[in-house]
PDB file of C-alpha atoms in Angstrom:
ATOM      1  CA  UNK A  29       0.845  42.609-159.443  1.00 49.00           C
ATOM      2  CA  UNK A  30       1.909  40.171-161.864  1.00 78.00           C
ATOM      3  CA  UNK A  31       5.521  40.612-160.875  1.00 75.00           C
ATOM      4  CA  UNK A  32       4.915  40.298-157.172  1.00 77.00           C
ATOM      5  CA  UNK A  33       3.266  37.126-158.049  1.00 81.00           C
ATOM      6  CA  UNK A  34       5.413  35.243-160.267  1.00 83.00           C
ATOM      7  CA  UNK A  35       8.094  36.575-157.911  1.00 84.00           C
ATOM      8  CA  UNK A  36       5.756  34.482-154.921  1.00 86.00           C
ATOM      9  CA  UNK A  37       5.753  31.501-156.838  1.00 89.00           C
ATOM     10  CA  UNK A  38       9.759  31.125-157.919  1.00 90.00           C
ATOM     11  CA  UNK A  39      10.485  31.779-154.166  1.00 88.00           C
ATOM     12  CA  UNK A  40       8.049  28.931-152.818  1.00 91.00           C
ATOM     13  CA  UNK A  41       9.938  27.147-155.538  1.00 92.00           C
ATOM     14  CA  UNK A  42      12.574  28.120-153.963  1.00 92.00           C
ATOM     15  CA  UNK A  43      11.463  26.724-150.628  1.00 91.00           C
ATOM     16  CA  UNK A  44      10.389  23.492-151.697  1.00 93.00           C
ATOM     17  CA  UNK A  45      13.840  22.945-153.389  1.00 92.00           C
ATOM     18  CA  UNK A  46      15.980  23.556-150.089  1.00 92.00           C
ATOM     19  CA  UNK A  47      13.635  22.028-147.841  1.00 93.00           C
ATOM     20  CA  UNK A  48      13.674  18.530-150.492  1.00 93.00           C
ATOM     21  CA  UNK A  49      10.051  18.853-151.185  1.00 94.00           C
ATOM     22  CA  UNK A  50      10.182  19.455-155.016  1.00 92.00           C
ATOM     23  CA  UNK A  51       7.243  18.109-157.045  1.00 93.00           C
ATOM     24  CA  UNK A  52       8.075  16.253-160.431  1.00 95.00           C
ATOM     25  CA  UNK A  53       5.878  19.764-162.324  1.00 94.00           C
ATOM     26  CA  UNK A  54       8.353  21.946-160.491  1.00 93.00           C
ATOM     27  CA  UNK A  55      11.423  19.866-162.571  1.00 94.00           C
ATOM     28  CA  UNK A  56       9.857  19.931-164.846  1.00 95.00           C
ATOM     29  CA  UNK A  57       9.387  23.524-164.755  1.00 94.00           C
ATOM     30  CA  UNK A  58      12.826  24.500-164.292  1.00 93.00           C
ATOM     31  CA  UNK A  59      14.716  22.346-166.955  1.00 94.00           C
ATOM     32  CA  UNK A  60      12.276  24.117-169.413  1.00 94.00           C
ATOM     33  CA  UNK A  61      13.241  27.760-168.068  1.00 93.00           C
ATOM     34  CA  UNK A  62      17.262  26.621-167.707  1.00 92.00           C
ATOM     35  CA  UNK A  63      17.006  25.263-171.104  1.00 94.00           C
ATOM     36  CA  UNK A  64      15.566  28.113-172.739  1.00 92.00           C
ATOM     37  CA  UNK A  65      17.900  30.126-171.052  1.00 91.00           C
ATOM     38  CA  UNK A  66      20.658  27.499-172.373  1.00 94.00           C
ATOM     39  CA  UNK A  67      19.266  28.346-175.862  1.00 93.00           C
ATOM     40  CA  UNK A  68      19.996  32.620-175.502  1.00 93.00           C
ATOM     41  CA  UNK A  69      17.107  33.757-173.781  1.00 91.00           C
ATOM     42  CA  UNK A  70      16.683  36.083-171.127  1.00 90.00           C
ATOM     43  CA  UNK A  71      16.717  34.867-167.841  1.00 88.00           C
ATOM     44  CA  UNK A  72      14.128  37.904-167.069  1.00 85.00           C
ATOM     45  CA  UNK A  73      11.355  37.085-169.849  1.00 87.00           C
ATOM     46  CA  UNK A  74      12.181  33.273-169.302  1.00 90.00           C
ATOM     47  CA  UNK A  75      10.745  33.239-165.544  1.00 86.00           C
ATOM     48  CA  UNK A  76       8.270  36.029-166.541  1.00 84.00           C
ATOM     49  CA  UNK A  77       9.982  38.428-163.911  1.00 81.00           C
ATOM     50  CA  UNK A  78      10.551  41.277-166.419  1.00 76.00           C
ATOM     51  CA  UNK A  79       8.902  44.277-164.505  1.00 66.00           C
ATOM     52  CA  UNK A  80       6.743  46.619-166.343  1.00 64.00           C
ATOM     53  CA  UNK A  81       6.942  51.070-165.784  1.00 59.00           C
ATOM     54  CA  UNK A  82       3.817  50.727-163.741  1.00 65.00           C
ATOM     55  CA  UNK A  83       4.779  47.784-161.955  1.00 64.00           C
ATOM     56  CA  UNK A  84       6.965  47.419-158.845  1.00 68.00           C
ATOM     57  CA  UNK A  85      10.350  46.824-158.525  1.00 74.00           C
ATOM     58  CA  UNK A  86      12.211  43.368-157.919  1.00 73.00           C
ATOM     59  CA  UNK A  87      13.832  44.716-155.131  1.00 75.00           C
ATOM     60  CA  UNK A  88      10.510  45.847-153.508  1.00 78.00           C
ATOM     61  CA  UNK A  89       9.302  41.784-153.482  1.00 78.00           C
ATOM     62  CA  UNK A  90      10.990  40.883-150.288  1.00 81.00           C
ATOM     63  CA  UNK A  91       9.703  43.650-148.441  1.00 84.00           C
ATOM     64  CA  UNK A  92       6.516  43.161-149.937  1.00 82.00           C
ATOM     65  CA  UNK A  93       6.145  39.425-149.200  1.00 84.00           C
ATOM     66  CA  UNK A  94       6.847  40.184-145.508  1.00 87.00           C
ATOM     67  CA  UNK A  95       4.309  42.558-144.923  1.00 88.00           C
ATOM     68  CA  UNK A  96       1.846  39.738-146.925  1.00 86.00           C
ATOM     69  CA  UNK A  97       3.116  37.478-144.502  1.00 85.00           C
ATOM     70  CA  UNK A  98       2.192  39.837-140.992  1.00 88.00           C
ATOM     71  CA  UNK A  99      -0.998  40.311-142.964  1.00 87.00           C
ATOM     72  CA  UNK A 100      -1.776  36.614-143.206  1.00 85.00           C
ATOM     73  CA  UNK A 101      -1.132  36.294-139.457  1.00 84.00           C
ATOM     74  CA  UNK A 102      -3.343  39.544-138.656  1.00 82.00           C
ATOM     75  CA  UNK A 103      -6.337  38.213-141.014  1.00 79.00           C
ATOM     76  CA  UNK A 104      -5.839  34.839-138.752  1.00 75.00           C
ATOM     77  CA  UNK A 105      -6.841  36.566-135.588  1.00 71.00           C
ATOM     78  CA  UNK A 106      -9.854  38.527-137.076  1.00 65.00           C
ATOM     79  CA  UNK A 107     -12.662  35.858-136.426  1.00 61.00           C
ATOM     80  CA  UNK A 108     -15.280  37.282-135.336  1.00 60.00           C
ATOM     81  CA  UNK A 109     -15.777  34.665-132.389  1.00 60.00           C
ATOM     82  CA  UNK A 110     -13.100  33.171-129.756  1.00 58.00           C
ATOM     83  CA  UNK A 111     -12.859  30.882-128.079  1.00 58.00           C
ATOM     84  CA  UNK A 112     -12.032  31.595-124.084  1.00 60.00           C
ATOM     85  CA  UNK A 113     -11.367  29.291-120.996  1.00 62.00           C
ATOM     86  CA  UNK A 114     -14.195  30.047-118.069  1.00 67.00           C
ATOM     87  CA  UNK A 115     -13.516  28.099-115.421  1.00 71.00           C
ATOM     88  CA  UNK A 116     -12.227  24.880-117.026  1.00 69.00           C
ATOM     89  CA  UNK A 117     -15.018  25.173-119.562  1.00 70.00           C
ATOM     90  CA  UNK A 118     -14.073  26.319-123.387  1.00 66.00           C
ATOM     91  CA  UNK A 119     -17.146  28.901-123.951  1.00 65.00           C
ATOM     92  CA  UNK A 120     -16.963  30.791-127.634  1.00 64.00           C
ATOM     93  CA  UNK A 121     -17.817  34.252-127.583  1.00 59.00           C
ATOM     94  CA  UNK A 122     -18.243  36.887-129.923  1.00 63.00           C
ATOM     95  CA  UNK A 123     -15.827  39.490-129.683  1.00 61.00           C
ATOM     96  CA  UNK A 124     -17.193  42.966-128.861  1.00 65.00           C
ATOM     97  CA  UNK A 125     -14.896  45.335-130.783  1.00 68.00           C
ATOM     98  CA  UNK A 126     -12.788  44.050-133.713  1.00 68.00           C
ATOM     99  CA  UNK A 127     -10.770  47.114-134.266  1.00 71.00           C
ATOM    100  CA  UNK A 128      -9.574  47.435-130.666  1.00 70.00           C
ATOM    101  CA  UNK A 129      -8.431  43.534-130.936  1.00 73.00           C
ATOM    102  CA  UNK A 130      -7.051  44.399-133.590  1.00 79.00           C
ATOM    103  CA  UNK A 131      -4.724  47.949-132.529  1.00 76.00           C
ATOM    104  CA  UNK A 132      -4.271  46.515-128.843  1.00 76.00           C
ATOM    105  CA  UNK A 133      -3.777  42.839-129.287  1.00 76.00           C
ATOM    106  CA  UNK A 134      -3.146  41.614-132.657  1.00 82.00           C
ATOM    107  CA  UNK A 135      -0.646  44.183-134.461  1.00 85.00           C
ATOM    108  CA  UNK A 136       1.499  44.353-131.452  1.00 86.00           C
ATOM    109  CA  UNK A 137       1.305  40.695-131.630  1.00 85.00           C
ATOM    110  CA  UNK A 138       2.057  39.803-134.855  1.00 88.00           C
ATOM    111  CA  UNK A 139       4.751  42.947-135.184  1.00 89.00           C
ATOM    112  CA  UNK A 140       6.693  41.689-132.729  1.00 88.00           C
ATOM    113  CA  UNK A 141       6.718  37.970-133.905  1.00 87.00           C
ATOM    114  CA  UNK A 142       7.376  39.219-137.643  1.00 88.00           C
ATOM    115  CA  UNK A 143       9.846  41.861-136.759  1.00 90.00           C
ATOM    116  CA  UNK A 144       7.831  44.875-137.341  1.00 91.00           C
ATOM    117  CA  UNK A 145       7.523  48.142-134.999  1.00 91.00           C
ATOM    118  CA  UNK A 146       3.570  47.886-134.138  1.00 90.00           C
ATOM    119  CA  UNK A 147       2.994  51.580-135.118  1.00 91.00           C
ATOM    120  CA  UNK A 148       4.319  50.563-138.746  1.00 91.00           C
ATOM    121  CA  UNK A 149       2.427  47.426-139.132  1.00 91.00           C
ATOM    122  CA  UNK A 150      -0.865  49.302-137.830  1.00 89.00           C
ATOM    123  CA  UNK A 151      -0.249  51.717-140.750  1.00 90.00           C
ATOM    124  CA  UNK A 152       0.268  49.300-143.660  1.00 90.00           C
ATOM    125  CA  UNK A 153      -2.688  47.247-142.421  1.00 89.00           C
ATOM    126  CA  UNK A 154      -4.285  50.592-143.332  1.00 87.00           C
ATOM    127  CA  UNK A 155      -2.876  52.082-146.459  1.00 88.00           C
ATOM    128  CA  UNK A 156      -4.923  51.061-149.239  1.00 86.00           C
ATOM    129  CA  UNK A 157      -1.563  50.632-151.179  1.00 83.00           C
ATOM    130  CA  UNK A 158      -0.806  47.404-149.798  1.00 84.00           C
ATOM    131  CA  UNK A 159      -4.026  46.361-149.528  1.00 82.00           C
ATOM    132  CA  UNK A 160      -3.782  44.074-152.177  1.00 78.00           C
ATOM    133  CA  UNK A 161      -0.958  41.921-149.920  1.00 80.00           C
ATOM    134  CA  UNK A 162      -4.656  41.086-148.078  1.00 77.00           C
ATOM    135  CA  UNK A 163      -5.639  38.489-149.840  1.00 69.00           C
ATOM    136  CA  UNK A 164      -4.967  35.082-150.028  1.00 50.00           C
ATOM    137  CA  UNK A 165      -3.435  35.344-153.933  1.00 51.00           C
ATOM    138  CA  UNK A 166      -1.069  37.683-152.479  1.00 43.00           C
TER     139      UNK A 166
END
């Protein structure tokens, strides 16, 4: 996932560049890679976005990082306690079945805020192949 992942970290580049938040290492970083891009090389191999035959695709990175994204908001909701209101007075509780949160509550949830059909969502949550998009690095 080396792609996906240098992929991430030009796009949060990206981010911090519109929204005026650039660091003086992320200048830094980019008159090195315009330079040597100045100088003949390939923009590809310069910003280490060159994907592999077993890797994925550039175009599959968007899609990708949006399903991370839903995941990151799912994983958020899987504590094992909550917290509930009864009668005025915050009580945590532990929740009784994880997996029906989960299918009732927080996939239709999280679809809907991230523009996902809940039966899709559900499904990627389960397919081991983006199970990788999981974890924080992701």
């Amino acid at each position: 996932m080396k792609l996906y992942q240098n992929m991430k970290k030009l796009d949060d580049l990206a981010n911090r560049l519109g929204n005026g938040e650039q660091t003086q290492a992320d200048l830094d970083y980019l008159a090195k890679c315009l330079s040597s891009i100045c100088d003949g090389d390939d923009a590809h191999v310069v910003f280490d976005i060159k994907p592999t035959s077993k890797g994925m695709r550039r175009s599959d990175y968007r899609p990708h990082r949006k399903i991370a994204d839903a995941f990151k908001r799912i994983t958020a909701f899987t504590d094992p306690l909550e917290v509930i209101d009864d009668g005025g007075i915050l009580k945590v509780v532990e929740v009784k079945s994880k997996r029906d949160r989960l299918q009732k509550i927080v996939i239709p949830r999280v679809a809907g805020e991230c523009g996902f059909d809940a039966d899709t969502l559900g499904q990627y949550w389960k397919e081991k192949k983006y199970a990788h998009l999981k974890t924080a690095e992701a």
